[in-house]
């Protein structure tokens, strides 16, 4: 089990979104924490984009892909996703 970094409500972006969906933290706290999260680069996505064949790559733990997954699964809404994306330094690679 990963420790929860100081200043955050969860050990990962997805866990923070889960806590928001469960009502453990409010919307402002969720957006603030996910906007400030130190997202690592998703090396798997970059490698997949560089290849012609579709080889599955696992997402890097703690990457912005977890925010996308939280949105896809209905834990956060589109407005929250956009605010987090605008505030973060990480731009998801397509």
Coordinates of C-alpha atoms in Angstrom, one line a residue, residues 1-93:
X1 CA 0.0 0.0 0.0
X2 CA 1.4 3.4 -1.1
X3 CA 1.6 6.1 1.5
X4 CA -0.5 9.2 1.1
X5 CA 1.7 12.2 0.2
X6 CA 1.5 15.2 2.6
X7 CA -1.2 17.7 1.4
X8 CA -3.2 15.1 -0.5
X9 CA -6.2 13.0 0.4
X10 CA -5.1 9.8 -1.4
X11 CA -2.1 7.9 -2.5
X12 CA -2.9 8.3 -6.2
X13 CA -4.9 10.6 -8.5
X14 CA -7.5 7.9 -8.9
X15 CA -7.8 7.4 -5.1
X16 CA -8.4 11.1 -4.7
X17 CA -11.2 11.0 -7.3
X18 CA -12.7 7.9 -5.4
X19 CA -12.6 9.9 -2.2
X20 CA -14.4 12.8 -3.9
X21 CA -17.1 10.4 -5.4
X22 CA -17.6 8.8 -1.9
X23 CA -18.2 12.3 -0.4
X24 CA -15.0 12.2 1.8
X25 CA -13.6 15.4 0.3
X26 CA -15.4 18.3 -1.4
X27 CA -15.1 19.3 -5.1
X28 CA -12.7 22.2 -4.4
X29 CA -10.3 20.0 -2.5
X30 CA -10.5 17.3 -5.2
X31 CA -9.7 19.8 -8.0
X32 CA -7.0 21.5 -6.0
X33 CA -5.3 18.2 -5.2
X34 CA -5.5 16.8 -8.7
X35 CA -4.3 20.0 -10.2
X36 CA -1.3 20.0 -7.9
X37 CA -0.4 16.3 -8.2
X38 CA 3.2 15.7 -9.4
X39 CA 2.2 13.6 -12.5
X40 CA 5.0 11.5 -14.0
X41 CA 5.3 11.2 -17.8
X42 CA 3.5 8.2 -19.2
X43 CA 6.3 6.5 -21.0
X44 CA 4.0 3.6 -22.1
X45 CA 1.7 6.0 -24.1
X46 CA 4.7 7.7 -25.8
X47 CA 6.1 4.3 -26.7
X48 CA 2.8 3.1 -28.1
X49 CA 2.3 6.2 -30.2
X50 CA 5.8 5.6 -31.7
X51 CA 4.9 2.1 -32.8
X52 CA 2.8 1.0 -35.8
X53 CA 1.4 -2.1 -34.2
X54 CA -1.0 -1.9 -31.3
X55 CA 0.9 -3.3 -28.4
X56 CA -0.8 -2.7 -25.1
X57 CA 1.2 -0.7 -22.5
X58 CA 0.2 -0.2 -18.9
X59 CA -0.3 3.3 -17.7
X60 CA 2.4 4.8 -15.5
X61 CA 1.1 4.7 -11.8
X62 CA 0.2 8.2 -10.7
X63 CA 0.0 9.5 -14.3
X64 CA -2.7 11.9 -15.7
X65 CA -4.2 8.8 -17.2
X66 CA -5.7 8.1 -13.8
X67 CA -7.6 11.3 -14.0
X68 CA -8.9 10.3 -17.4
X69 CA -10.0 6.9 -16.0
X70 CA -11.8 8.7 -13.1
X71 CA -13.7 10.8 -15.7
X72 CA -14.4 7.7 -17.9
X73 CA -15.8 5.9 -14.8
X74 CA -18.0 8.8 -13.7
X75 CA -16.0 9.7 -10.5
X76 CA -15.4 13.3 -11.7
X77 CA -17.3 15.4 -14.3
X78 CA -16.1 17.0 -17.5
X79 CA -15.9 20.5 -15.9
X80 CA -13.6 19.2 -13.1
X81 CA -11.5 17.3 -15.7
X82 CA -11.0 20.4 -17.8
X83 CA -10.1 22.5 -14.7
X84 CA -7.5 19.9 -13.6
X85 CA -6.1 19.6 -17.1
X86 CA -5.8 23.4 -17.5
X87 CA -4.1 23.7 -14.1
X88 CA -1.7 20.8 -14.5
X89 CA 1.7 20.8 -16.2
X90 CA 1.1 17.5 -17.8
X91 CA -0.5 17.5 -21.2
X92 CA -1.8 14.0 -22.1
X93 CA -0.2 12.6 -25.1

